[in-house]
mmCIF file of C-alpha atoms in Angstrom:
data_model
loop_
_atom_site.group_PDB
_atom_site.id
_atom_site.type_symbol
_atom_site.label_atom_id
_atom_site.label_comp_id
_atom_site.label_asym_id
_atom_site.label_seq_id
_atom_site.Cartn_x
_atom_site.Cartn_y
_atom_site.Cartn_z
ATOM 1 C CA UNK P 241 -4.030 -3.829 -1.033
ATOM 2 C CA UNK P 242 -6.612 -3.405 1.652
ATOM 3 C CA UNK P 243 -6.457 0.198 1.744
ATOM 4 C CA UNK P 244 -6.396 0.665 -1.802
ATOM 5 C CA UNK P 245 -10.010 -1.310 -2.017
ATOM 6 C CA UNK P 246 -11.017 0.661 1.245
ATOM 7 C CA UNK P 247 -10.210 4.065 -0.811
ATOM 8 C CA UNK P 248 -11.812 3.059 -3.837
ATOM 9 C CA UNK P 249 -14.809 2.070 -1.782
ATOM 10 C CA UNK P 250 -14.301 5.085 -0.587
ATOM 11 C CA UNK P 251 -14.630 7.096 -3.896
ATOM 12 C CA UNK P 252 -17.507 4.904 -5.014
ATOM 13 C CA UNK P 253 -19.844 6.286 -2.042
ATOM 14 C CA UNK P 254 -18.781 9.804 -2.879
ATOM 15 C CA UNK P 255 -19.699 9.025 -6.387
ATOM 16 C CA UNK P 256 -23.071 7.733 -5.488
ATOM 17 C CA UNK P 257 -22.978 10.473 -2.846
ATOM 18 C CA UNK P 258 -22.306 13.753 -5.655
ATOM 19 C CA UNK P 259 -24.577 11.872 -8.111
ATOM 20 C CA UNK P 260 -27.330 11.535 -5.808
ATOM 21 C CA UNK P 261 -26.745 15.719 -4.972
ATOM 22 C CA UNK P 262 -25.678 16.992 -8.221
ATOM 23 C CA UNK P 263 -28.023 15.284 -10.662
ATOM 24 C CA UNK P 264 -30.862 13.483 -8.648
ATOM 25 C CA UNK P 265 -31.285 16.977 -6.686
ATOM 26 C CA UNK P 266 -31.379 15.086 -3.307
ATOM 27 C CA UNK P 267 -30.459 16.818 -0.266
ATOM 28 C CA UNK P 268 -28.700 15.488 1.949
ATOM 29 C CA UNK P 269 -31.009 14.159 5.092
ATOM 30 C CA UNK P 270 -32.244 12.741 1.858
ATOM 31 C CA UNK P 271 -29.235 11.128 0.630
ATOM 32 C CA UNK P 272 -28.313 9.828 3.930
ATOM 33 C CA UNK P 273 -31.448 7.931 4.602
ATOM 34 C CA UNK P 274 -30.758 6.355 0.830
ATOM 35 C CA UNK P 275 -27.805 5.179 1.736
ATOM 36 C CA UNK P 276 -28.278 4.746 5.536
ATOM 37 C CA UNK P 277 -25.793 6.663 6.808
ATOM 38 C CA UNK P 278 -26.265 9.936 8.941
ATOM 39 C CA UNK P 279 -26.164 13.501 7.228
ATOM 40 C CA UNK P 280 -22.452 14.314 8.499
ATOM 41 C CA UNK P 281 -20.967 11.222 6.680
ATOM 42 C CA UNK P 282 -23.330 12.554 3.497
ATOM 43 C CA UNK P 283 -22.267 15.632 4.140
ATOM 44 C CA UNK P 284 -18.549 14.741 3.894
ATOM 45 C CA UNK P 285 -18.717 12.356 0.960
ATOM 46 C CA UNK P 286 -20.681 14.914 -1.569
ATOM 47 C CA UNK P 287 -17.207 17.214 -0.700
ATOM 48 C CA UNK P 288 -14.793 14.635 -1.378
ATOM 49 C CA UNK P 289 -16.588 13.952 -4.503
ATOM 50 C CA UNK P 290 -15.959 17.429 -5.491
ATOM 51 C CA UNK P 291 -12.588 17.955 -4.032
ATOM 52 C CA UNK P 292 -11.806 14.300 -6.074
ATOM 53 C CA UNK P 293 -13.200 15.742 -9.049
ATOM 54 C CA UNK P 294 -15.866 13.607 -9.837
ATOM 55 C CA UNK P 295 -18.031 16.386 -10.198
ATOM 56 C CA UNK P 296 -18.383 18.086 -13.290
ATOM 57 C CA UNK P 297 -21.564 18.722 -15.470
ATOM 58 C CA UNK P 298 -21.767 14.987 -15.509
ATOM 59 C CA UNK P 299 -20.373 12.541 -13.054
ATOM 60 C CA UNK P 300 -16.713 11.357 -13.953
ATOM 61 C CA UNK P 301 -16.493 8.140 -11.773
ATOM 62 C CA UNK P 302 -17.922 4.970 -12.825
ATOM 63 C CA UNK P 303 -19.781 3.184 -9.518
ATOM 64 C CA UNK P 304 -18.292 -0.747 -9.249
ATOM 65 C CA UNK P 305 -21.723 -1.795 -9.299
ATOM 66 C CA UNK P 306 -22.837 -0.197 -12.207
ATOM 67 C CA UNK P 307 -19.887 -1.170 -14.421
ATOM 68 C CA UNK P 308 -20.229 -4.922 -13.100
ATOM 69 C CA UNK P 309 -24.091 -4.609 -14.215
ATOM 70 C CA UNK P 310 -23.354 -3.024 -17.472
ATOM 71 C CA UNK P 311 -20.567 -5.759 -18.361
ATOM 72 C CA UNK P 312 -22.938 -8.729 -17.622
ATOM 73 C CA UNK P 313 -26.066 -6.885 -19.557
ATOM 74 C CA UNK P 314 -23.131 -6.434 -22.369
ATOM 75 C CA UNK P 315 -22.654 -10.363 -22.447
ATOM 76 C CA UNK P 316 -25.867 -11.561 -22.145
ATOM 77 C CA UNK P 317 -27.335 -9.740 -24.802
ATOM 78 C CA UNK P 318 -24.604 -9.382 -26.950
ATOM 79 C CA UNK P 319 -24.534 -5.252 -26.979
ATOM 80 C CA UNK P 320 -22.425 -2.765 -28.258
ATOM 81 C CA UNK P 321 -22.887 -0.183 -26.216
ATOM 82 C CA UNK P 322 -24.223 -0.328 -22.826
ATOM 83 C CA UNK P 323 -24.236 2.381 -20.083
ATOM 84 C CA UNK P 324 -25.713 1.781 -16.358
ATOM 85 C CA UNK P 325 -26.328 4.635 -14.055
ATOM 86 C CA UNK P 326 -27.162 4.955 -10.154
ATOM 87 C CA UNK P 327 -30.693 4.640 -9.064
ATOM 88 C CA UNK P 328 -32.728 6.617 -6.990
ATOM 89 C CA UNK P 329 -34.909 4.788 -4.765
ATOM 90 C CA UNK P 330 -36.414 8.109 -3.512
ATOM 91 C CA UNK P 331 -37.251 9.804 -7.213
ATOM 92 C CA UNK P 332 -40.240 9.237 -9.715
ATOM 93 C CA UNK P 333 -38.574 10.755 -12.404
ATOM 94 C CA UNK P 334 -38.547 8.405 -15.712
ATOM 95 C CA UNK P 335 -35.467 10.352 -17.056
ATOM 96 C CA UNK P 336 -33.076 11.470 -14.019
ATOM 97 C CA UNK P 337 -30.023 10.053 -14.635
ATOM 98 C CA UNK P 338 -30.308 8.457 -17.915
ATOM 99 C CA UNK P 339 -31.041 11.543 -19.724
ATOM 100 C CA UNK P 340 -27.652 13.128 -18.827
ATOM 101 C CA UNK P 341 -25.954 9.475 -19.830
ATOM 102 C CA UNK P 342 -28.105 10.018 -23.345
ATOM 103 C CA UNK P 343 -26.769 13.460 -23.577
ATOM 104 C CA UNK P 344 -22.994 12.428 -23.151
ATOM 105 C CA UNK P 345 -23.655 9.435 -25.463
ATOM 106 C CA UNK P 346 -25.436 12.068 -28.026
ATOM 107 C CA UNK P 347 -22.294 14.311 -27.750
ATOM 108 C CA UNK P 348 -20.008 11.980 -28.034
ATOM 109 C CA UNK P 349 -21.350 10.073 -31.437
ATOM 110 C CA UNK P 350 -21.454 13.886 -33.034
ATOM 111 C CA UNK P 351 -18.099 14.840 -31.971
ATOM 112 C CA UNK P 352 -16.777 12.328 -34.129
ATOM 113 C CA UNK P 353 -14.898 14.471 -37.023
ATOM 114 C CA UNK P 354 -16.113 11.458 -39.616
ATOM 115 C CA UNK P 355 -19.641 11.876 -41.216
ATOM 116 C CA UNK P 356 -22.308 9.928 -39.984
ATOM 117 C CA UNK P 357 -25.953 9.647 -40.150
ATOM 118 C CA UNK P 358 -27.905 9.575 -36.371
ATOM 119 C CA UNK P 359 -31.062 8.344 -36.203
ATOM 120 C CA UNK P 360 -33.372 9.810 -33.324
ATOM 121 C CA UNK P 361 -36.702 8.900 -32.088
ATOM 122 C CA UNK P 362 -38.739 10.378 -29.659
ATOM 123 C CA UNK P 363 -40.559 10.324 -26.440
ATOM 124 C CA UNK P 364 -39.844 11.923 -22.491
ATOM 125 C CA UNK P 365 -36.830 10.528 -21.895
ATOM 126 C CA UNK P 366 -35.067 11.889 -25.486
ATOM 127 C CA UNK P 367 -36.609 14.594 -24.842
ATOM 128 C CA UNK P 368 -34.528 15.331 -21.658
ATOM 129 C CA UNK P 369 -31.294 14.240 -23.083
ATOM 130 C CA UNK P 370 -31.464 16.482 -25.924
ATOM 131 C CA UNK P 371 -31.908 19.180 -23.478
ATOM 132 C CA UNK P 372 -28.604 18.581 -22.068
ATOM 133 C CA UNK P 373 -26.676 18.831 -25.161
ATOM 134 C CA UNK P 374 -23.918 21.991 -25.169
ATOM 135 C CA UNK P 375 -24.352 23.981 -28.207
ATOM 136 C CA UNK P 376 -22.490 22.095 -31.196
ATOM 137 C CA UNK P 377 -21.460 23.178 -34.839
ATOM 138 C CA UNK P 378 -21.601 19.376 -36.940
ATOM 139 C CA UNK P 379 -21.985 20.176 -40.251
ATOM 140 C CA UNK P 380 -20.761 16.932 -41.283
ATOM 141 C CA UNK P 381 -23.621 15.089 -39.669
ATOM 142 C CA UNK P 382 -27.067 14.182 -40.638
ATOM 143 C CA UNK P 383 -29.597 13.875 -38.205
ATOM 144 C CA UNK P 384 -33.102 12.124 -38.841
ATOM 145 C CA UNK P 385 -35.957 11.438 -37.416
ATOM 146 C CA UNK P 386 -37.481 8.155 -37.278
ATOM 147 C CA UNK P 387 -41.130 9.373 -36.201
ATOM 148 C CA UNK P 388 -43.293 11.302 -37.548
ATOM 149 C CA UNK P 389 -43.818 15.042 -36.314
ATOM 150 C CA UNK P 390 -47.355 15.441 -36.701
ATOM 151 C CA UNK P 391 -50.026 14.981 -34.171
ATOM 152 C CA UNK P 392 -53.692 13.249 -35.477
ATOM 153 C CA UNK P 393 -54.894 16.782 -35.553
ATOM 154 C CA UNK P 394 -52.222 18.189 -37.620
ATOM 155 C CA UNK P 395 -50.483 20.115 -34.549
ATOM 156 C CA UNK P 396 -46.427 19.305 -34.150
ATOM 157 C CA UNK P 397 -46.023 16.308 -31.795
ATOM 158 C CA UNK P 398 -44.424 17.461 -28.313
ATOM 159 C CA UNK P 399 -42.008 14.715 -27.667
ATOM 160 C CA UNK P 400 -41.035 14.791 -31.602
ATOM 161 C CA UNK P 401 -37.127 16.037 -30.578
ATOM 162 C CA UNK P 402 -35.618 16.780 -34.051
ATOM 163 C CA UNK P 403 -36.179 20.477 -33.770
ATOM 164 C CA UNK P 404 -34.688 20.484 -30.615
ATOM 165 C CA UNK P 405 -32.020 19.344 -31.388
ATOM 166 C CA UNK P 406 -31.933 21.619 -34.306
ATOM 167 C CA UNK P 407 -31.859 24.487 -31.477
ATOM 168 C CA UNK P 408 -28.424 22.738 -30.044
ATOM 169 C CA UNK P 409 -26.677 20.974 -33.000
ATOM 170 C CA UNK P 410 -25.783 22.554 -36.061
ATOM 171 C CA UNK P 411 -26.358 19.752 -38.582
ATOM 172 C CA UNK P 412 -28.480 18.850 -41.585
ATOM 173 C CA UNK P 413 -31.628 17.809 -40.137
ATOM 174 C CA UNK P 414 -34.218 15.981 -41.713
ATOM 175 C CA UNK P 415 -37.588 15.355 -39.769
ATOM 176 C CA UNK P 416 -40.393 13.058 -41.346
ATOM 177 C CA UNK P 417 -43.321 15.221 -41.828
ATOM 178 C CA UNK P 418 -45.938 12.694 -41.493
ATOM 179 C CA UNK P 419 -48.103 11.389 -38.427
ATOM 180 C CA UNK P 420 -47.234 8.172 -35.818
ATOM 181 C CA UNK P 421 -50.093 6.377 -37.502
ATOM 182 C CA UNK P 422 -51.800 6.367 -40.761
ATOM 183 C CA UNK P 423 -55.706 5.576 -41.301
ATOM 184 C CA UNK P 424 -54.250 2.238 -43.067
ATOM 185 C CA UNK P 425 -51.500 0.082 -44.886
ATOM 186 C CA UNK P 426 -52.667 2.108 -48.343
ATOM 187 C CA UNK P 427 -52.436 5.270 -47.166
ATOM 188 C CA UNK P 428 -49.085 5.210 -45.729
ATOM 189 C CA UNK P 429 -47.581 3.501 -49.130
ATOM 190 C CA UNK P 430 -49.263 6.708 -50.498
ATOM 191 C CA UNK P 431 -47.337 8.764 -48.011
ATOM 192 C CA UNK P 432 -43.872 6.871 -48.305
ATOM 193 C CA UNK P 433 -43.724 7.574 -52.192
ATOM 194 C CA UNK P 434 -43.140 11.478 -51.639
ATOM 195 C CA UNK P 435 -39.900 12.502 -52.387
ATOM 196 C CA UNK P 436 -39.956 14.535 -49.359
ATOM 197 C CA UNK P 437 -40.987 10.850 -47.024
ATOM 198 C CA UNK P 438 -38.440 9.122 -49.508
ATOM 199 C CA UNK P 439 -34.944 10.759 -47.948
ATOM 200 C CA UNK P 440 -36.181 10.394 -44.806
ATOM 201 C CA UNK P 441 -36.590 6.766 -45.145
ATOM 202 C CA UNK P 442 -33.062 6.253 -46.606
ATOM 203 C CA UNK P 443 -31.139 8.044 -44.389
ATOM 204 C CA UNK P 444 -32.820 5.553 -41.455
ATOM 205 C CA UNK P 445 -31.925 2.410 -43.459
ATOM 206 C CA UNK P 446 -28.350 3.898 -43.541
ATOM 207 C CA UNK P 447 -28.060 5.312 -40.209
ATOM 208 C CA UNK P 448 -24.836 4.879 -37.872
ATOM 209 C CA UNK P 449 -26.395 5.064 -34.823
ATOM 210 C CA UNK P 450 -29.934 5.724 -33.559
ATOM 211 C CA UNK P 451 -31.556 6.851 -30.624
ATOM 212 C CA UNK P 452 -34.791 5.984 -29.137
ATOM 213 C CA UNK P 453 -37.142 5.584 -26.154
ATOM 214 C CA UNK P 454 -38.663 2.060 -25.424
ATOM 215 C CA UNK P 455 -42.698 2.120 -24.894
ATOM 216 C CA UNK P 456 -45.098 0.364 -22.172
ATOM 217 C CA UNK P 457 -48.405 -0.796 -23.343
ATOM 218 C CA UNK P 458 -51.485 -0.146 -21.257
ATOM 219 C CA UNK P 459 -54.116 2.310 -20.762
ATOM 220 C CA UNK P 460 -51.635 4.897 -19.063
ATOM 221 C CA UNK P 461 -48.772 4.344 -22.084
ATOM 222 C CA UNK P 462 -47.504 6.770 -23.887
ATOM 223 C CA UNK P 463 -49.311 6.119 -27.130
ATOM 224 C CA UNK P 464 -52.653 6.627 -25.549
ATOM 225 C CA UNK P 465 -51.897 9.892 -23.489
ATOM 226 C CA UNK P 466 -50.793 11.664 -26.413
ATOM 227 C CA UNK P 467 -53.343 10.676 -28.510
ATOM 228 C CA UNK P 468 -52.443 8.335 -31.106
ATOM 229 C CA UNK P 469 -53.863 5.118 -29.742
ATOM 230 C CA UNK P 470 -57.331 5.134 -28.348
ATOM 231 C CA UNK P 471 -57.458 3.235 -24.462
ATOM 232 C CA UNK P 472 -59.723 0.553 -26.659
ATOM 233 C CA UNK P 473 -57.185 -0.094 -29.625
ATOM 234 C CA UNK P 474 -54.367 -0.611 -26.605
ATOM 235 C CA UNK P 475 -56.367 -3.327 -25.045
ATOM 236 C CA UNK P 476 -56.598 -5.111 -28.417
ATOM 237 C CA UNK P 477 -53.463 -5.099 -29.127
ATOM 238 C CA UNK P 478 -52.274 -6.389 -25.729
ATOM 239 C CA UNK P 479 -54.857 -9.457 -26.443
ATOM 240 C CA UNK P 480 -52.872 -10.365 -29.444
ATOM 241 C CA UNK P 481 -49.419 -10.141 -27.693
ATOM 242 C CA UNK P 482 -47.594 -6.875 -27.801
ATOM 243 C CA UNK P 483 -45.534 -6.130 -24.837
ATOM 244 C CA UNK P 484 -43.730 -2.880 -26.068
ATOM 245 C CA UNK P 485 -42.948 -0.168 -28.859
ATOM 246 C CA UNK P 486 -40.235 1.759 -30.254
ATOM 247 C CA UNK P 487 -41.302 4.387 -32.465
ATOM 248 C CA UNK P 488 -44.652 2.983 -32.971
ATOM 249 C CA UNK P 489 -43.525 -0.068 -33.936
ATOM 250 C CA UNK P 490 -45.249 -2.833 -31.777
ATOM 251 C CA UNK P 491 -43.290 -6.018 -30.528
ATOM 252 C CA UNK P 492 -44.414 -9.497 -28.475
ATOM 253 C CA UNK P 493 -42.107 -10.713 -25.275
ATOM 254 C CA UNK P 494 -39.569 -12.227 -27.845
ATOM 255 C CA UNK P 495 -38.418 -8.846 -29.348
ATOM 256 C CA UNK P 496 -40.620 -10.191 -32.708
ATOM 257 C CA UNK P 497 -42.435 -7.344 -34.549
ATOM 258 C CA UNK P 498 -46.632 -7.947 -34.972
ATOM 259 C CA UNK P 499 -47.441 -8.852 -38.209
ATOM 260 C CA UNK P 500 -50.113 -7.004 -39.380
ATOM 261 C CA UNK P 501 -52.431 -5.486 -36.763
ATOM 262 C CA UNK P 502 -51.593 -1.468 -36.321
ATOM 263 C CA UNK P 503 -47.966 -1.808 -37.271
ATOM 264 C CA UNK P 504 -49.036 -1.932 -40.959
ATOM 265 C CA UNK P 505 -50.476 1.762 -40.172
ATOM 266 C CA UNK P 506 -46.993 2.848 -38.459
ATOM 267 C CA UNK P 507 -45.712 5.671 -40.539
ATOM 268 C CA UNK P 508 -42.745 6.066 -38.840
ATOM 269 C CA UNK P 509 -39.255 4.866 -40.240
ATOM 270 C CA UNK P 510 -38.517 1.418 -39.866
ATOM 271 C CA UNK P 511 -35.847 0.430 -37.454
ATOM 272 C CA UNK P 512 -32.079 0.347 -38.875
ATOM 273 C CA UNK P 513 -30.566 -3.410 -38.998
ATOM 274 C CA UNK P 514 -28.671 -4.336 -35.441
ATOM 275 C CA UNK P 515 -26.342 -5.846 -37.777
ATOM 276 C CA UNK P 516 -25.328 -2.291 -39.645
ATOM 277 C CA UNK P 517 -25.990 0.321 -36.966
ATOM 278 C CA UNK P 518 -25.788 0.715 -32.863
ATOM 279 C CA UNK P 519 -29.419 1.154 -32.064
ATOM 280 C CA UNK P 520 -29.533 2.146 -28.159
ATOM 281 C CA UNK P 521 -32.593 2.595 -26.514
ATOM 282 C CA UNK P 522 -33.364 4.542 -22.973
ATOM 283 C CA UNK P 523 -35.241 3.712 -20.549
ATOM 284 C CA UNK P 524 -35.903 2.562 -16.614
ATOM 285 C CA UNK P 525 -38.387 2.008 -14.519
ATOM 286 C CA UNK P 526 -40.616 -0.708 -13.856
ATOM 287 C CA UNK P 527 -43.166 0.293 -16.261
ATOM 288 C CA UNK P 528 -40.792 0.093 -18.848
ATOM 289 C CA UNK P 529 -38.772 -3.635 -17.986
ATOM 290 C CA UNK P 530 -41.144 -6.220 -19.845
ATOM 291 C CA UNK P 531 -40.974 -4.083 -23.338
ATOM 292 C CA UNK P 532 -37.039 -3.060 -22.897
ATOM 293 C CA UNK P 533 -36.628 -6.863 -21.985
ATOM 294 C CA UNK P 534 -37.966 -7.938 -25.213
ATOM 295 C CA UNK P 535 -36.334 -5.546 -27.276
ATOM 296 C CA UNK P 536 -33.394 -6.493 -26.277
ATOM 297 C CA UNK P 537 -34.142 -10.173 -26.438
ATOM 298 C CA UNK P 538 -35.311 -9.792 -29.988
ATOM 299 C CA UNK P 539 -32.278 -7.460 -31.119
ATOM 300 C CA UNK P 540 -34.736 -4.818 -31.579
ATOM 301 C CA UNK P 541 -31.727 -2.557 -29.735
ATOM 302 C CA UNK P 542 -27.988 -3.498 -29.528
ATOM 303 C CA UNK P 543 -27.288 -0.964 -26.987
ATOM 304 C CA UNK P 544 -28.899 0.580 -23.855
ATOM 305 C CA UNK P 545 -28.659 2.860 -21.177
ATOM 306 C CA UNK P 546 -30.640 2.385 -18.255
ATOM 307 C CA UNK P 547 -30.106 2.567 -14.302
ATOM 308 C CA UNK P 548 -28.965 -0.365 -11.648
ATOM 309 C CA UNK P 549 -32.730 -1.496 -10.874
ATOM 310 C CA UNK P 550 -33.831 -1.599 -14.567
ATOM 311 C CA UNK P 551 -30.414 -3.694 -15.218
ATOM 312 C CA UNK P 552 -30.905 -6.415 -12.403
ATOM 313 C CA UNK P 553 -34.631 -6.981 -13.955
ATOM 314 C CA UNK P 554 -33.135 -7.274 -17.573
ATOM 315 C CA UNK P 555 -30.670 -9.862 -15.949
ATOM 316 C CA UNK P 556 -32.938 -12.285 -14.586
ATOM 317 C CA UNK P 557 -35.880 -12.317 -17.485
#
């Protein structure tokens, strides 16, 4: 019994080891000072992850500690899906890690030979994971976009994935051809009454599943370096209580949406129930704990994907 836990101890360093080498894009002095260990013992775990087969396109071992996090994250919050990867002390990356766990939890939704409808927002991190998705013929899906593609000065919004995805998947695809925010409430009921707006809108009430990144607030947030959300506006909204957004859609530090205030100008489609659909949202990093915390504490998402650091915070607040 002893060596069996030794072995699988074992196999859970070389996982952290080859994940570390293969998808973080350490090398190995580098890996070896993560794990404190010197470069020959690094050296020999990132083979016997491969010689193991561990190693694919994606790692194929699940790390104890990341299972043990995901299962208490699962209980707490009551979540359908959860997924918890390494983290990387050593990396700034936003998206290392969970982006390829996106991807795999992309595929595997749209390899399903049963129609669905899947929901996708938008942002860096989606943005990554749609990059990593093989080429795929689904013509029994329907994909849809929950934000708008449009920047404020009519140009197509960078981080709006649905054509990407277009590239990669062969599925319906229906993006919402309207900006992040409207000049006000009137103008977006204007906007939500073309037939075009219309499917969009129904196909996110009916979704299966959706996708999305989880917003920061602040001066540096994503709202505000894109363009949609002058540095000023931000502030304000802080000052009345919003500690995240998904998809423009602002929240306070109980998962409760803002009534009134910008998110009567939010054009984008309104969240699907937690109740009908998995809704998982992808983030990590401290910048991005408060507003994941609440979303989840709200049921804003029923499912996440995140790394070991990110999970411990959601775990304690």
């Amino acid at each position: 019994m002893a060596r069996r836990a030794e072995a699988n101890s074992k196999l859970d360093d070389a996982a952290r080891a080859g994940w570390l080498y293969y998808v973080a894009g350490r090398t190995q002095d580098e890996i070896a000072a993560t794990m404190g260990i010197s470069r020959q013992s690094a050296q020999r775990l990132v083979s016997l992850a491969m010689a193991e087969r561990l190693i694919k396109v994606r790692l194929d071992h699940p790390i104890a500690a990341c299972l043990e996090l995901g299962q208490k994250l699962r209980e707490k919050y009551d979540l359908r899906h959860v997924d918890v990867v390494p983290s990387d002390p050593g990396s700034s990356s936003t998206t290392v890690g969970i982006a390829e766990a996106g991807a795999a939890e992309i595929e595997r939704w749209l390899k399903s030979a049963e129609p669905l409808i899947v929901a996708i927002g938008t942002g860096r991190t989606l943005k990554a994971a749609i990059d990593q998705l093989p080429t795929m013929d689904c013509p029994q899906h329907r994909i849809v976009s929950l934000t708008g593609n449009i920047g404020l000065d009519g140009s197509a919004a960078y981080y709006n994935v649905i054509f990407s995805m277009a590239d990669a998947v062969k599925a319906r695809h229906f993006p919402m051809p309207l900006p992040v925010l409207v000049s006000s409430p009137e103008e977006r009921e204007l906007l939500h009454n073309q037939i075009l707006v219309k499917s969009a809108l129904q196909l996110g009430a009916e979704a299966n599943v959706a996708f999305v990144g989880v917003g920061e607030l602040g001066e540096n947030a994503p709202l505000c370096e894109d363009g949609f959300l002058a540095k000023d506006e931000m502030l304000k909204l802080m000052g009345e209580g919003a500690a995240g957004e998904i998809c423009g859609w602002m929240f306070d530090r109980d998962g409760n949406l803002l009534d009134g205030s910008i998110n009567e100008r939010v054009a984008s489609v309104p969240l699907p129930s937690c109740e009908t659909a998995t809704i998982i949202g992808m983030a990590k990093g401290e910048r991005k704990q408060v507003a994941l915390a609440a979303a989840l504490k709200g049921r804003i998402l029923n499912g996440v994907i995140t790394d070991e650091a990110t999970a411990s915070y959601l775990l304690t607040h």
